[in-house]
Coordinates of C-alpha atoms and ligand atoms in Angstrom, one line a residue:
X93 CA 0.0 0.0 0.0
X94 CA 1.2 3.5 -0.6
X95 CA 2.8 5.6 2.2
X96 CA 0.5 8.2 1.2
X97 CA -2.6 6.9 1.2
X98 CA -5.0 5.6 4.0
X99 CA -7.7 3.4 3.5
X100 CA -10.6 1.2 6.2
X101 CA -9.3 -2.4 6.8
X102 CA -11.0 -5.5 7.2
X103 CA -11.5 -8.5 9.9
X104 CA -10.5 -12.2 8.2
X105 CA -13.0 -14.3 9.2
X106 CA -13.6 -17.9 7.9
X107 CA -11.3 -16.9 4.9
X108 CA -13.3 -13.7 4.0
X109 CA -12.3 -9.9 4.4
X110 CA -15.2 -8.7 6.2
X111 CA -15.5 -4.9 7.5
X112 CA -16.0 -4.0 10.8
X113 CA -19.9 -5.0 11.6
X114 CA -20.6 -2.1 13.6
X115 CA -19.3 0.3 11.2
X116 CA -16.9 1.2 14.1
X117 CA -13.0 1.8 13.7
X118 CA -9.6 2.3 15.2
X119 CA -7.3 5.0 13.7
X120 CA -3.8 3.5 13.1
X121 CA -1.2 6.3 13.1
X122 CA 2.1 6.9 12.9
X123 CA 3.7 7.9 16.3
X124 CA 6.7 9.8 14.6
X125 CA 4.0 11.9 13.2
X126 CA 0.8 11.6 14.6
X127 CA -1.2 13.8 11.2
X128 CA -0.6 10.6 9.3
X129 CA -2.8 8.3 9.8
X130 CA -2.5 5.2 8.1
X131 CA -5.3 3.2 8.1
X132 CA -8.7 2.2 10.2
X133 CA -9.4 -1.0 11.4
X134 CA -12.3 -2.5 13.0
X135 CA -13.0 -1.9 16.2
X136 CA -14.7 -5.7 16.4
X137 CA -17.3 -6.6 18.9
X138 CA -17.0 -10.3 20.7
X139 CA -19.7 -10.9 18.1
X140 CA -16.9 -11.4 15.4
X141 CA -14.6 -12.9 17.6
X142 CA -17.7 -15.4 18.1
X143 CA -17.6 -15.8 14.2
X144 CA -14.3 -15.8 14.4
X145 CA -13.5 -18.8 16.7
X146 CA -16.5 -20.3 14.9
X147 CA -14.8 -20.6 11.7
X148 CA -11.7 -22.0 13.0
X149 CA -13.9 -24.8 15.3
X150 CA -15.2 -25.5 11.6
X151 CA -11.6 -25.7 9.9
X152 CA -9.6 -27.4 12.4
X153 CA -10.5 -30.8 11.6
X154 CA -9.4 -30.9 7.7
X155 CA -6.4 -29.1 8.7
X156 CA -5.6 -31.5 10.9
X157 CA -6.2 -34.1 8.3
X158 CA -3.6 -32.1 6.0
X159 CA -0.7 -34.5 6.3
X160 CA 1.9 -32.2 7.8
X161 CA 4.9 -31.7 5.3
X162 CA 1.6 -30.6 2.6
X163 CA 0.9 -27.8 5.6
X164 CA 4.5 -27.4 5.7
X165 CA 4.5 -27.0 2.0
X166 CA 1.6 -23.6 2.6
X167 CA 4.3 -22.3 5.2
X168 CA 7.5 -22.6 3.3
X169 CA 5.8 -20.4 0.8
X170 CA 4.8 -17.6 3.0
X171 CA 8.0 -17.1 3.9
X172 CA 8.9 -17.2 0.4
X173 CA 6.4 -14.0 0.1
X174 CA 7.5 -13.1 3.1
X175 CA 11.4 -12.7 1.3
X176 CA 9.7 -11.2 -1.5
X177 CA 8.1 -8.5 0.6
X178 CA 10.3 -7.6 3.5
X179 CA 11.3 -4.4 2.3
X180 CA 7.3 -3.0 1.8
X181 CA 6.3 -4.6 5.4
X182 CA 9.2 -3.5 6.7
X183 CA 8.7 0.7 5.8
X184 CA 5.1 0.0 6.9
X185 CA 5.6 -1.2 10.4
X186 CA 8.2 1.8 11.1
X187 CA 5.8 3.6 9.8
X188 CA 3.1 2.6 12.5
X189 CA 5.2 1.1 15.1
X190 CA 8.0 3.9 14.6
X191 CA 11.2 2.0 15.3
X192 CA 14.2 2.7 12.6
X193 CA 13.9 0.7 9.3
X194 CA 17.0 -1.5 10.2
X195 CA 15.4 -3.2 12.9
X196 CA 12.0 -4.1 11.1
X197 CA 13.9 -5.3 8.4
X198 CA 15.1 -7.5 11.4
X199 CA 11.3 -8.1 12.6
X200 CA 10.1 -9.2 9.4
X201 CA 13.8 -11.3 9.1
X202 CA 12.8 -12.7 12.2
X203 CA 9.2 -13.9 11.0
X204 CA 10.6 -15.1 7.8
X205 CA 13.5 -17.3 9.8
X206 CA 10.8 -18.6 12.3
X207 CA 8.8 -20.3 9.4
X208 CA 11.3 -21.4 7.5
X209 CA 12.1 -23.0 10.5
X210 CA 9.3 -24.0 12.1
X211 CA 7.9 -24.9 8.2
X212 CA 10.9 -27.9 8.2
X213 CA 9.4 -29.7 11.9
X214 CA 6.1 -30.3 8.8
X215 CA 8.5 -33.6 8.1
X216 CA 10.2 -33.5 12.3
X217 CA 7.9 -33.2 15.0
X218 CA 9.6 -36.0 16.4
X219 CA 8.3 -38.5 19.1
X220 CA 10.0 -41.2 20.7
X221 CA 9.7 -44.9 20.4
X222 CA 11.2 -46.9 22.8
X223 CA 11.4 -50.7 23.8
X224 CA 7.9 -51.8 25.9
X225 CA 8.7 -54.3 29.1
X226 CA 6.7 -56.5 27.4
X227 CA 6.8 -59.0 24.5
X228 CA 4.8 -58.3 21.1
X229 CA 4.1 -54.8 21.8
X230 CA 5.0 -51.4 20.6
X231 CA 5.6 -48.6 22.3
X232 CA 5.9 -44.6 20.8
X233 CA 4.8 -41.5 21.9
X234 CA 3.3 -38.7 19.0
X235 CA 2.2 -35.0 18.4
X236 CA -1.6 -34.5 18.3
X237 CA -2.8 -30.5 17.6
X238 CA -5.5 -28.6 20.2
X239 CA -7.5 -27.2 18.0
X240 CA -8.4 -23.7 18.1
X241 CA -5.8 -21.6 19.1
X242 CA -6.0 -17.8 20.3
X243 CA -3.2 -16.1 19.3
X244 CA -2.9 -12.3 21.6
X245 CA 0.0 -10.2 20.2
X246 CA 2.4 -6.9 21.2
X247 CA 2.8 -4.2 19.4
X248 CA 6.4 -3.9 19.5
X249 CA 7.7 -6.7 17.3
X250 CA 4.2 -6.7 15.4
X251 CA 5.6 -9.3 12.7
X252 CA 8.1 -11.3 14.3
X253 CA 5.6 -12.2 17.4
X254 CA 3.0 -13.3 15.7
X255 CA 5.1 -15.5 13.7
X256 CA 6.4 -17.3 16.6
X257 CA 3.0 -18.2 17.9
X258 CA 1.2 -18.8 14.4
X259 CA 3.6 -20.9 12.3
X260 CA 4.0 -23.2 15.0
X261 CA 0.4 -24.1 15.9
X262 CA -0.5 -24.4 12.2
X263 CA 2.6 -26.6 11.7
X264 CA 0.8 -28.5 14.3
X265 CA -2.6 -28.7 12.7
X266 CA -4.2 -26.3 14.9
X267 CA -6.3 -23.5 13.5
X268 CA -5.7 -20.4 14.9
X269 CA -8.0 -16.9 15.7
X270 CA -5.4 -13.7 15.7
X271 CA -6.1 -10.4 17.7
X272 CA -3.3 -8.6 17.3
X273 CA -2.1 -5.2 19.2
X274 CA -4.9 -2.7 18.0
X275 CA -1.4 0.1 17.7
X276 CA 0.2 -2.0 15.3
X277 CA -2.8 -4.2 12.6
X278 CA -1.6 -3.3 9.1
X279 CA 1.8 -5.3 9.9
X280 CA -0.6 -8.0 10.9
X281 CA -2.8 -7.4 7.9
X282 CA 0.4 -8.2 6.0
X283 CA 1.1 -11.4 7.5
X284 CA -2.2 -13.3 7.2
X285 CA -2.2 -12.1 3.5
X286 CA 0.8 -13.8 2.9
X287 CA -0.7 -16.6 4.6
X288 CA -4.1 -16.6 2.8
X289 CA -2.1 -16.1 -0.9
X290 CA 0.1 -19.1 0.3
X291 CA -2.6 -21.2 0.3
X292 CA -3.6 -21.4 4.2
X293 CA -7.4 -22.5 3.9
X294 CA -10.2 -20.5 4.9
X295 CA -11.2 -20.6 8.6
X296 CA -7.4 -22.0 9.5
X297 CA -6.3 -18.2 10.1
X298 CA -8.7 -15.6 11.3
X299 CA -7.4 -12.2 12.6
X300 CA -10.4 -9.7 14.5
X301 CA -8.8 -6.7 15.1
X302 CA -10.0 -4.3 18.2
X303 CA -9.9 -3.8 22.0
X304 CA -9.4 -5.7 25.5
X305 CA -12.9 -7.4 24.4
X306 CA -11.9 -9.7 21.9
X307 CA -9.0 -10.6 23.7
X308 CA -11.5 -11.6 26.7
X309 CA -13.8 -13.3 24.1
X310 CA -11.1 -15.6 23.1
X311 CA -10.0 -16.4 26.4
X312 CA -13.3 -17.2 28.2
X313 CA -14.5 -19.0 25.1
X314 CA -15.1 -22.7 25.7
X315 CA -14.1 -23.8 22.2
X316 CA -10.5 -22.3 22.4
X317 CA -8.3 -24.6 23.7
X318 CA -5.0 -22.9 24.2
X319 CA -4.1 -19.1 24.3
X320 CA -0.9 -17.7 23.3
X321 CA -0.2 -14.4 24.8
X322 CA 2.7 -11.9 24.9
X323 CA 2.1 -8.5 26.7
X324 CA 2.0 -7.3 30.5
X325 CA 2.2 -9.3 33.2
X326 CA -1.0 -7.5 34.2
X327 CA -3.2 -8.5 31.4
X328 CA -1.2 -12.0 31.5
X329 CA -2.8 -12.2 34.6
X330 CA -6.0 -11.4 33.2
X331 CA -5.6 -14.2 30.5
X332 CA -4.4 -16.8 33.1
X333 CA -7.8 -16.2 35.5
X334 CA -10.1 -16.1 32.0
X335 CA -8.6 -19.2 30.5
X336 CA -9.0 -20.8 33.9
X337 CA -12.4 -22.5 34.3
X338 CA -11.9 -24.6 30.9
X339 CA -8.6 -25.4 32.0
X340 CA -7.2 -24.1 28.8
X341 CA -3.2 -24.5 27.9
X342 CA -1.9 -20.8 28.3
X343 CA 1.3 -19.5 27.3
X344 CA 2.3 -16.2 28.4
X345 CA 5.3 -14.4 27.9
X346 CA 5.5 -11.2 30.5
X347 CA 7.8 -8.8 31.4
X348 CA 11.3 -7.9 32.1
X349 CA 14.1 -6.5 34.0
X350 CA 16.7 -7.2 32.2
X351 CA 20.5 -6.7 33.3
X352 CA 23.9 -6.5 31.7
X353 CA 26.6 -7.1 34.1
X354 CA 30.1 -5.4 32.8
X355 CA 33.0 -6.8 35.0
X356 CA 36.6 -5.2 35.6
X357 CA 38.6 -6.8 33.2
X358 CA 36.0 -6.5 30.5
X359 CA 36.6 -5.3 27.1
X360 CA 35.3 -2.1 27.9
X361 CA 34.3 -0.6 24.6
X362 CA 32.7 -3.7 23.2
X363 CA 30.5 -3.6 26.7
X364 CA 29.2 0.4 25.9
X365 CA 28.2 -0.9 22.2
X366 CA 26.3 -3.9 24.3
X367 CA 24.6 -1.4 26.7
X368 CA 23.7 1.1 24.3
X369 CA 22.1 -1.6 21.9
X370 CA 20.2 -3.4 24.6
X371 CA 18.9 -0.2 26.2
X372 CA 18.1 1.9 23.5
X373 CA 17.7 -1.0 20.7
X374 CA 13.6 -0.7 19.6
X375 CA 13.5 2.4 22.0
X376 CA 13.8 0.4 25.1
X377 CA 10.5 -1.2 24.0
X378 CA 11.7 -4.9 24.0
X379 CA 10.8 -7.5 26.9
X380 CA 14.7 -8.0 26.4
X381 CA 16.0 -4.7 26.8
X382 CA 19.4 -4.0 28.7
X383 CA 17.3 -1.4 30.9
X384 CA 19.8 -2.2 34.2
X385 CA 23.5 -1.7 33.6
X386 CA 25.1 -3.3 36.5
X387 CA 29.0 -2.0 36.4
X388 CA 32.1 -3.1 38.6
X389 CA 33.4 -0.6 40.9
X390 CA 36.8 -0.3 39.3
X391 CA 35.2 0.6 35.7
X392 CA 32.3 2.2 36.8
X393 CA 33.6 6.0 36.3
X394 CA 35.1 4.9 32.9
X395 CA 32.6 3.2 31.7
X396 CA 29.7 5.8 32.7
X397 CA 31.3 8.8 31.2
X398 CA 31.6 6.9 28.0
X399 CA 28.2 5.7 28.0
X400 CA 26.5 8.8 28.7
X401 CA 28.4 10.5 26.3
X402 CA 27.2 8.5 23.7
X403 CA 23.4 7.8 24.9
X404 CA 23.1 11.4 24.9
X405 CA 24.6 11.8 21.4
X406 CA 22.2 9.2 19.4
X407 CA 20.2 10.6 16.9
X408 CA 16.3 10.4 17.1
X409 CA 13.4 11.0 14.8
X410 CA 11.3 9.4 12.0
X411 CA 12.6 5.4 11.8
X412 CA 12.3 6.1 8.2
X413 CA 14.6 8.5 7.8
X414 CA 18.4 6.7 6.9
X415 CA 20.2 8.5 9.6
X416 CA 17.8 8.4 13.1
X417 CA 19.5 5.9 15.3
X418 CA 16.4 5.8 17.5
X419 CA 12.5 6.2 16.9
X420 CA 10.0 7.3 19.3
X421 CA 7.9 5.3 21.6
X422 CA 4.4 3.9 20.5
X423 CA 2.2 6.4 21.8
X424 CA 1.2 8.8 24.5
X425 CA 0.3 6.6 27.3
X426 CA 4.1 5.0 26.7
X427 CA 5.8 8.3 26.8
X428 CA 3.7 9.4 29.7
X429 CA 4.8 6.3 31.5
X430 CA 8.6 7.0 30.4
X431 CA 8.1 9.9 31.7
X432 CA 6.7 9.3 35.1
X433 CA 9.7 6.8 36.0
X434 CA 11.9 9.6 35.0
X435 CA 10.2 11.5 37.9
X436 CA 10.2 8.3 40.3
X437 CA 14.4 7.8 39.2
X438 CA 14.8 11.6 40.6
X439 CA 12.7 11.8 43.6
X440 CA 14.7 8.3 44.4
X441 CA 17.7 10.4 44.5
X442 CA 19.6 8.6 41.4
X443 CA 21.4 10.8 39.5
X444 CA 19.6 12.0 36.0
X445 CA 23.3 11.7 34.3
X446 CA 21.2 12.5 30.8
X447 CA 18.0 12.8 29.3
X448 CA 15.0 12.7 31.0
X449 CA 13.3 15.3 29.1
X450 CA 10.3 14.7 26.1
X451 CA 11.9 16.4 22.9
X452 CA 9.4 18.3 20.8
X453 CA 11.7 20.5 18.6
X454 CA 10.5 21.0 14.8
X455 CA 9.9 18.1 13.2
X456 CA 9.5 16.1 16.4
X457 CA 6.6 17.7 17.9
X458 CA 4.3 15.9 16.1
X459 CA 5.5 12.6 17.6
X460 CA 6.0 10.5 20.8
X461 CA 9.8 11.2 21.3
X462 CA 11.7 11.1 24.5
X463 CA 15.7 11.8 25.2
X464 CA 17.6 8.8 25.6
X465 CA 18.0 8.7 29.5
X466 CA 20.7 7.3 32.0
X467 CA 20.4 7.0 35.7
X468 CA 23.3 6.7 37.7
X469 CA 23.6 5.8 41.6
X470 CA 20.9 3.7 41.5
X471 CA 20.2 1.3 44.2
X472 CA 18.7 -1.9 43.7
X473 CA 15.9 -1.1 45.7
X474 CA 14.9 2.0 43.8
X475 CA 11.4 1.2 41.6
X476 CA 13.5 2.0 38.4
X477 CA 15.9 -0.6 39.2
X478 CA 13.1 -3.1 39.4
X479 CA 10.0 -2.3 37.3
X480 CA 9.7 -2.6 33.4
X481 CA 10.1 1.0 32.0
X482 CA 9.6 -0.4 28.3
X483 CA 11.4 3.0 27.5
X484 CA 14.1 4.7 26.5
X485 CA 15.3 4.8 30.4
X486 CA 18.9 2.7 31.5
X487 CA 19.6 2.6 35.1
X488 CA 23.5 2.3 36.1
X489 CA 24.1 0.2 39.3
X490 CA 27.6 0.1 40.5
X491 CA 28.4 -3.3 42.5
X492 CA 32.2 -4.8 44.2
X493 CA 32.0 -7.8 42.8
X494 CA 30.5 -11.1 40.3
X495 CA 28.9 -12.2 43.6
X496 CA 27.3 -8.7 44.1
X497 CA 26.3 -8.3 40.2
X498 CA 24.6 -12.1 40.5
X499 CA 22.8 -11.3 43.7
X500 CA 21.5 -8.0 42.3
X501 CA 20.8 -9.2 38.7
X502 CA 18.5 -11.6 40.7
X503 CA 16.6 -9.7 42.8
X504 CA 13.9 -9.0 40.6
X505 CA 10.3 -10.3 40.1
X506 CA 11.2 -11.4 36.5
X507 CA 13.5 -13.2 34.8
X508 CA 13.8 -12.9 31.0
X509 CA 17.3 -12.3 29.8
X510 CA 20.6 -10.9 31.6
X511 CA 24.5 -11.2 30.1
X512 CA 28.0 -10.6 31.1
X513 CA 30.8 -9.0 29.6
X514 CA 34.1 -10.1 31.0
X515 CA 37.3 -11.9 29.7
X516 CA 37.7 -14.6 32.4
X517 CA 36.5 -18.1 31.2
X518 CA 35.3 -19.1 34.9
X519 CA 33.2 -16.0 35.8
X520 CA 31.5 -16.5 32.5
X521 CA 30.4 -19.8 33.4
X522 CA 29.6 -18.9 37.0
X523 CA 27.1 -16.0 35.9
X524 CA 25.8 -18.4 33.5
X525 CA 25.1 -21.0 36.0
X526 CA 23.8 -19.3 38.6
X527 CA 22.1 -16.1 36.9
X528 CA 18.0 -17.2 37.2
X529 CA 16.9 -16.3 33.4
X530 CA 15.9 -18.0 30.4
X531 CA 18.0 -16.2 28.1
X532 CA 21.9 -15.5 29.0
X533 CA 24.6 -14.0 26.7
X534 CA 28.2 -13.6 27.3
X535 CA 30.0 -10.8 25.7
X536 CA 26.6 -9.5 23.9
X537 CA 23.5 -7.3 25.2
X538 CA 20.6 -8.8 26.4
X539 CA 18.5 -8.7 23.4
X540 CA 19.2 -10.7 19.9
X541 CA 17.6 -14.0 20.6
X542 CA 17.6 -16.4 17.6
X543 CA 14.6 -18.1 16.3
X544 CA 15.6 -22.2 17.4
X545 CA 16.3 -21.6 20.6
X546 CA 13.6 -21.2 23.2
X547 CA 12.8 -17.9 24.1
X548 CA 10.9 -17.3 27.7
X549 CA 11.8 -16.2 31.0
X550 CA 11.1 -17.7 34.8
X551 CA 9.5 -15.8 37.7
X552 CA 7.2 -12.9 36.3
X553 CA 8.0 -13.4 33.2
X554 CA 6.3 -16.2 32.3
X555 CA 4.5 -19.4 33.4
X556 CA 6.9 -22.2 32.5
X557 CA 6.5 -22.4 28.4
X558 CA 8.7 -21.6 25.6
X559 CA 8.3 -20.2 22.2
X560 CA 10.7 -20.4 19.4
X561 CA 12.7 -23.4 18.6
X562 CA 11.0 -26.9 19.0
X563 CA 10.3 -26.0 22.5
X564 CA 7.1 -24.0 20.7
X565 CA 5.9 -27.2 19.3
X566 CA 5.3 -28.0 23.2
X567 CA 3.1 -25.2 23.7
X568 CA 0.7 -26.5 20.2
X569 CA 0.3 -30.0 20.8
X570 CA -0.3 -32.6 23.3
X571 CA 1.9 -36.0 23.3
X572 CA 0.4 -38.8 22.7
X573 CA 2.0 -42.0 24.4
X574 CA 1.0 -45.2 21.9
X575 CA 1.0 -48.9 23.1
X576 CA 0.2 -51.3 20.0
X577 CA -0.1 -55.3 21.6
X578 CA 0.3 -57.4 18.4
X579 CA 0.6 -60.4 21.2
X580 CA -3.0 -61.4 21.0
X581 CA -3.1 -62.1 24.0
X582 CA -3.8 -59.5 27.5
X583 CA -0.9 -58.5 29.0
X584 CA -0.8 -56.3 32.3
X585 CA 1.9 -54.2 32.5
X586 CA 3.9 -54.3 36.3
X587 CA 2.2 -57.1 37.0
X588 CA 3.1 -60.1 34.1
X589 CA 6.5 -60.9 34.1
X590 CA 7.9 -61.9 30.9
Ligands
LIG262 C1 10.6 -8.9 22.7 O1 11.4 -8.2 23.3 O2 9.4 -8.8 22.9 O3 15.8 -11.3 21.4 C2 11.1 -9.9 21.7 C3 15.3 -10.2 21.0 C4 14.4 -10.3 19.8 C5 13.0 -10.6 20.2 C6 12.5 -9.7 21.3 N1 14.8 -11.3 18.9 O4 15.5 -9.1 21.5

């Protein structure tokens, strides 16, 4: 679609585009300049997400009955369309989620690498067989899908997200109803049209665009048998307590707190390109951001006049312009939450070593931008050492030693991601060992997680599952243990002795 034009988007229900029913409509615009808006999608009413979960109930079963290397087949060539379009989806979702081209190039790179990826388990899923204890029988254990799936996405990775929750459950031979972020719906528009013109059939993928409702809708619903959900821990609490009295399979990915610890003898400049990455990366607006620096007393000063020299000096503005470094955040209510922590950081008593101020000269008055920001002299204690900004906001805690930077890496609620820069072989593998995350780096920020790992945190942060890598396959299917007794004859297992 052209960058100048705006046009009314539709729901895809049961394989059709269908308008909003009410007539009513969300504005999607661009948060680097809010006069441009981009498109309207339907406000949807749990009447479509009825429809919605309707038409995947109906579709489930042939899917199922797709043998899955011919589903793989439909997903290997959305990510061939995928290839083909990643530069178009990629200026449209800076253009409504606002963070620099580069990196949704890297969203939509990320979507493509999960389904090839996840496209290839069509002829894996692998189960295990194993020798029975008794004679003449057969023993294996296999993948069966869920059925309908409800798939409830972020707005700040808007293609790569739902592609870790989607490709695997149709892999699967689930079918799937999407309600993606209401701030970010064209790059999810873009997605299931790559589906649908792959060949995914009608009713498999439905998307119902629109508020909290539908999301309530497709938890609550009886017919919905797992819900995938990435977002705050507070509405992943809301999920958890809807999807509750069906005892549905729920997946939730939460928050973060994430911390890069940068040791004495560690190579000093590559840790400030790590830290400036991980906390400024997507605006701060990653579950995996680097937003606590935790820095060893003998480097601290070094390091923190380095870093807030260069936090200070990144360039911000339109992600579409070749030369911002970082984009704004997605809309008020996110600035205005920046912003408040920036008050709580001060009236903590850390030290507001740059930033902290809302920039609205010229061209960037008409968007949501907001100074890169460093706190130094924080104490671990202090809320903005401990609760998820999702900003451009880094908080510098100096520590004495590994034991210190462990201890206080740990003592959060959540547990996403954390890393170490050091030299020294041993503390590397103490961190790794005993820092409480699912995600750990050594030598590189806390953000950049490939697509066949698992990605997922402990504590807060989640409630046990995985996405990405085969691990996601967990979250879409239920094993299956198989005993086949070609003895003829009725054998009792732990009590016939062979
Ligand atoms: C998120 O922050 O919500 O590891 C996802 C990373 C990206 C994904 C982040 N590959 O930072």
């Amino acid at each position: 679609m052209s960058e100048l034009t705006s046009s009314t988007f539709c729901n895809y229900i049961g394989g059709r585009w269908l308008p909003s029913a009410s007539g009513k409509t969300i504005e999607n615009r661009n948060p680097a300049h809010t006069d441009d808006l981009i498109g309207r999608f339907p406000d949807s009413s749990a009447d479509e997400a009825h429809q919605a979960i309707d038409a995947a109930a109906r579709a489930f079963d042939a899917w199922r009955m797709t043998p899955a290397p011919k589903r793989a087949e439909i997903l290997f060539r959305a990510a061939e369309l995928l290839v083909a379009r990643k530069e178009p989806f990629a200026r449209d979702m800076t253009r409504e989620m606002g963070k620099v081209l580069a990196e949704t190039r890297g969203d939509v790179q990320e979507a493509i690498d999960m389904t090839y990826f996840l496209a290839a388990e069509g002829r894996r899923q692998y189960g295990q067989t194993v020798p029975s204890e008794l004679r003449d029988k057969f023993a294996m254990s296999i993948r069966q899908p869920l059925g309908v799936c409800a798939i409830i996405t972020p707005w700040n990775f808007p293609m790569a997200i739902p592609s870790w929750k989607m490709i695997p459950a149709l892999v699967c031979g689930n079918s799937v109803v999407f309600k993606p972020s209401e701030l970010t719906p064209l790059s999810a528009h873009n997605f299931v049209t790559v589906l649908e013109e792959a060949g995914v059939p009608a009713g498999v993928v439905n998307m119902v665009t629109g508020g909290p409702e539908i999301g309530e809708r497709l938890t609550v619903d009886e017919r919905v048998s797992v819900v995938s959900f990435t977002g705050s821990t507070a509405v992943g609490r809301l999920v958890n307590q809807n999807a509750a009295p069906h005892v549905k399979k729920v997946h939730l990915e939460m928050g973060g707190k994430n911390a890069i610890m940068v040791m004495d003898d560690a190579a000093l400049d590559l840790a400030l390109e790590g830290c400036l990455w991980g906390g400024f990366g997507t605006t701060g607006q990653r579950c995996t951001a680097a937003s606590r620096v935790i820095v060893h007393e003998r480097v601290h000063d070094r390091f923190v006049d380095a870093f807030v020299a260069r936090a200070a000096a990144l360039r911000v503005g339109d992600g579409l312009h070749p030369t911002t470094e970082m984009g704004p955040s997605i809309g008020q209510k996110q600035l205005e939450k920046v912003m408040s922590y920036v008050s709580i950081g001060q009236q903590e008593g850390a030290t507001l070593a740059c930033g902290g101020h809302r920039l609205t000269e010229g061209a960037l008055a008409k968007g949501f931008f907001h100074e890169p920001t460093v706190f130094t002299d924080v104490k671990p204690e202090m809320r903005i050492a401990r609760e998820e900004i999702f900003g451009p906001v880094v908080s510098i805690i100096n520590v004495r030693s590994l034991d210190e930077a462990i201890r206080v890496t740990n003592d959060v609620a959540y547990g996403l991601s954390a890393s170490i820069y050091t030299q020294d072989i041993n503390r590397a593998f103490r961190a790794m060992r005993d820092v409480y995350t699912g995600i750990f780096y050594v030598n590189a920020p806390t953000i950049g997680a490939e697509v066949h790992l698992p990605f997922g945190g402990t504590k807060a942060t989640g409630n046990g599952h995985r996405e990405a890598g085969t691990a996601a396959l967990d979250v879409f299917s239920d094993w299956k243990s198989v005993y086949v007794d070609f003895s003829g004859k009725l054998q009792r297992a732990q009590i016939d002795t062979v």
